[in-house]
Coordinates of C-alpha atoms in Angstrom, one line a residue:
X1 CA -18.3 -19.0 21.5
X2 CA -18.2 -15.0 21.9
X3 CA -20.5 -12.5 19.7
X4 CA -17.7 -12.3 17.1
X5 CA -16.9 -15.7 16.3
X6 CA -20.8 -16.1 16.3
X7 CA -21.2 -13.7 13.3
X8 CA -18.0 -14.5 11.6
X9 CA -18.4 -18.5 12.0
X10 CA -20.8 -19.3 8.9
X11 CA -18.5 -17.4 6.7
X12 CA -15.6 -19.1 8.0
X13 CA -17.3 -22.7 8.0
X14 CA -18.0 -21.8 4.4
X15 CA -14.3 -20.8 3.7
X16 CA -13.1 -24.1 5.3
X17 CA -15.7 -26.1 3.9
X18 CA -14.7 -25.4 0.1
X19 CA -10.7 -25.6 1.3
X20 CA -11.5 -29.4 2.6
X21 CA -13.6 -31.0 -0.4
X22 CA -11.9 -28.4 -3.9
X23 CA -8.2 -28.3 -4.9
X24 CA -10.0 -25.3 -7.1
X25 CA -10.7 -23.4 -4.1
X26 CA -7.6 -24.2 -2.5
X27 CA -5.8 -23.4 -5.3
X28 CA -8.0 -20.2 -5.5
X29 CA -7.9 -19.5 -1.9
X30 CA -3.8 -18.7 -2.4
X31 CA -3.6 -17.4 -6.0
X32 CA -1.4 -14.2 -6.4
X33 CA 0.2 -15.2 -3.2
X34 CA 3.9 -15.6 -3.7
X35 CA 3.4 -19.3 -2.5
X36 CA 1.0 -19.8 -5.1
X37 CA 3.3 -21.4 -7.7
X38 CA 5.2 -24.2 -5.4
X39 CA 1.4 -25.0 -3.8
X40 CA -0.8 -25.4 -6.7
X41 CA -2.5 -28.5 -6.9
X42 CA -1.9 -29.1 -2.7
X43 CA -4.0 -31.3 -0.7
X44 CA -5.0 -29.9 2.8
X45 CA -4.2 -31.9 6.6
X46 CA -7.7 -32.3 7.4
X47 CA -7.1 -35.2 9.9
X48 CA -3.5 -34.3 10.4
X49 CA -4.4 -30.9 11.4
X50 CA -7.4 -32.1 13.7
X51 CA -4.6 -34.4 15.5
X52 CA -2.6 -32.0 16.5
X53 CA -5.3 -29.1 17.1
X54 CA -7.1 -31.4 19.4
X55 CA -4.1 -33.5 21.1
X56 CA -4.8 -33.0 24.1
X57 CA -8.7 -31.8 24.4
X58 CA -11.1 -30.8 21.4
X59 CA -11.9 -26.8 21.4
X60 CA -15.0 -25.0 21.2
X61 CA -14.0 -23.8 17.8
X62 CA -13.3 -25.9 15.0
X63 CA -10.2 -27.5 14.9
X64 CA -8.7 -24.7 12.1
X65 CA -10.3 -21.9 13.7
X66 CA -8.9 -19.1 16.7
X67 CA -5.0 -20.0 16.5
X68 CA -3.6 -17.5 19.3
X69 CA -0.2 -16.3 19.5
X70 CA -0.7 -16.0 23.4
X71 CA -3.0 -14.5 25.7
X72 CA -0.6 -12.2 27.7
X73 CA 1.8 -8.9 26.9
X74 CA 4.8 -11.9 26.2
X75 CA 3.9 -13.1 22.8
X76 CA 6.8 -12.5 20.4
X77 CA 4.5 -12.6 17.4
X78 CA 2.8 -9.3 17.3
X79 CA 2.8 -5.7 17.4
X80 CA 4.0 -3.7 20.4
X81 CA 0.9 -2.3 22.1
X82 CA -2.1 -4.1 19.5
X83 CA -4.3 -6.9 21.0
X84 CA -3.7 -8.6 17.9
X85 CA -2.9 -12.7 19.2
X86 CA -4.6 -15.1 16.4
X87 CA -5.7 -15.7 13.1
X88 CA -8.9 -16.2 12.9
X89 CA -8.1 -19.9 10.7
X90 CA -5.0 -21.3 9.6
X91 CA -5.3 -24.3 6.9
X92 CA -2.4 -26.5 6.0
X93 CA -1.7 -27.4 2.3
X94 CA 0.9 -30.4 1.6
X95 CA 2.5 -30.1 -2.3
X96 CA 4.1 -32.7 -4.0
X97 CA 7.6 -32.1 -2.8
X98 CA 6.2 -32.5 0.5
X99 CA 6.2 -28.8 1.9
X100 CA 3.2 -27.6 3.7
X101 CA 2.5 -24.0 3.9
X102 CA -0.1 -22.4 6.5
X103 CA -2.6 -20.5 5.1
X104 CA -3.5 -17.7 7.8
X105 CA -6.9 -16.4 7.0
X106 CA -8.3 -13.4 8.9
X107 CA -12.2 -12.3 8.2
X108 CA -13.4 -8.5 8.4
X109 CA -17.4 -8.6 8.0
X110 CA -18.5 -5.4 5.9
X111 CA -17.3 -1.7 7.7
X112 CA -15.3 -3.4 9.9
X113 CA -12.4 -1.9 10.5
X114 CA -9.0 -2.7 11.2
X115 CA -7.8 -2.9 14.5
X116 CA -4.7 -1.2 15.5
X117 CA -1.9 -3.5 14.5
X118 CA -3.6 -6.0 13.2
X119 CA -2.7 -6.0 9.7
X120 CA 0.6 -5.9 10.2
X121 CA 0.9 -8.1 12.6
X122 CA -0.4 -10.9 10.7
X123 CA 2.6 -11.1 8.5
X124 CA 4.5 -11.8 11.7
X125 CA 2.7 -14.0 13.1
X126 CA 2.7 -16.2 10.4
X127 CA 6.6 -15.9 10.2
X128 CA 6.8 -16.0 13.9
X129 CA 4.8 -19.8 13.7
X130 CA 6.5 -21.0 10.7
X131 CA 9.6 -20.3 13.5
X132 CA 8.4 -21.6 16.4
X133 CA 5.7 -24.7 15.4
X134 CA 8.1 -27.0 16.8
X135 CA 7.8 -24.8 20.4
X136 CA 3.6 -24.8 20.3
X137 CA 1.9 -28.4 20.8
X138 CA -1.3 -27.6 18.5
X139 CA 0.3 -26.4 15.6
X140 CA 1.4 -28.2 12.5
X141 CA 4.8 -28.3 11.4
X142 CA 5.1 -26.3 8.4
X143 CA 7.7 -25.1 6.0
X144 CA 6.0 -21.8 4.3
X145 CA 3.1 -19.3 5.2
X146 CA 0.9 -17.2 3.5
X147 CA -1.8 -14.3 4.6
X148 CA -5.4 -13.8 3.3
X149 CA -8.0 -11.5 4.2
X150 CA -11.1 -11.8 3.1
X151 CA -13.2 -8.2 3.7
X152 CA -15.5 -6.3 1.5
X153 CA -14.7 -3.0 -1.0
X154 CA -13.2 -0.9 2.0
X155 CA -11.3 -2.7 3.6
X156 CA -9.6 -3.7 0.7
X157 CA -8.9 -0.3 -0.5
X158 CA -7.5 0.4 3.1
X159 CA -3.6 0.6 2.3
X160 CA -3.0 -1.6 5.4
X161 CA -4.5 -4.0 3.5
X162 CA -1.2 -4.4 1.6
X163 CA 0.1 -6.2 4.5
X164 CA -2.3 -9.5 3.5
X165 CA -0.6 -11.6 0.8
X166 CA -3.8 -12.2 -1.3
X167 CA -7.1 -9.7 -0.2
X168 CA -10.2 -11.4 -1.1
X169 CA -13.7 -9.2 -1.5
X170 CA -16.9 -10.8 -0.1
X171 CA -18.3 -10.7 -3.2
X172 CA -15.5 -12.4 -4.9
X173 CA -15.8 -15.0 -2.2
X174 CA -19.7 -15.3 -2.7
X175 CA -19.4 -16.3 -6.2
X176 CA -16.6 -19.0 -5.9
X177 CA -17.8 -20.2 -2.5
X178 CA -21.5 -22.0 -3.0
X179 CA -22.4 -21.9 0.5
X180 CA -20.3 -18.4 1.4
X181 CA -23.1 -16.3 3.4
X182 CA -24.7 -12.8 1.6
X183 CA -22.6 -10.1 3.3

């Protein structure tokens, strides 16, 4: 596990943690996203999404955690010229119609900043997935996407922000998530 996903891991086990056992915090994790409505009340593909993640070996991450678009210059799904490949979790939400939408989650820790394209390059990697799922082996079939950063006061105010469906402030996060880390 590198330096960053060291640092960023207890926050993100946190994140995943609440997503897995509360439809409040699932429902919380997407609202004011534009898939809020149709996913309300979803249940998440724990064990579905472990299945496929871990088909053919488990990872060192968790199975939700460090999705890459690809680790060369050929992936479709970002930004000419940013090193912007993965989301840092994705978390797969089933409604009652049967639709699942990924939830692509990228964590900033405090006076981190952006990298260069990586905001906007999470919009189209999420598009880019919801296209091509049926192309990548460990990643769940899904119907709809949705992006959510979670970062504190500055990065939200950062108007490349705007390219995150639902922005989510540590300290918003601290008091709906028990076990979210002090930032």
């Amino acid at each position: 596990m590198n330096a960053y996903s060291g640092k960023a891991q207890p926050y993100l086990d946190a994140i995943a943690a609440a997503i897995f056992v509360s439809r409040e915090a699932r429902d919380w994790l997407i609202a004011g996203a534009s898939a809020a409505a149709t996913y309300r009340g979803a249940d998440v593909l724990i064990e579905e999404q472990r299945a496929v993640r871990w088909r053919g070996k488990a990872t060192r991450q968790p199975f939700w955690a460090n999705y890459h678009c690809g680790r060369d210059g050929a992936c479709a799904c970002r930004i000419e010229g940013s090193r912007s490949l993965e989301s840092d979790a994705i978390f797969f939400l089933r409604n009652a119609a049967g639709r699942v939408l990924a939830a692509h989650v990228e964590f900033k820790h405090p006076r981190e900043p952006f990298r260069p394209g990586q905001p906007e390059g999470y919009p189209l990697r999420a598009a880019c997935f919801a296209r091509t799922h049926a192309s990548r082996p460990t990643l769940n079939a899904h119907d709809d996407w949705t992006t959510i950063l979670f970062c504190d006061e500055a990065a939200r105010a950062d108007p490349r922000s705007a390219h995150f469906q639902r922005v989510i402030a540590h300290a918003e996060a601290a008091r709906t998530i028990p076990a979210y880390p002090d930032s």
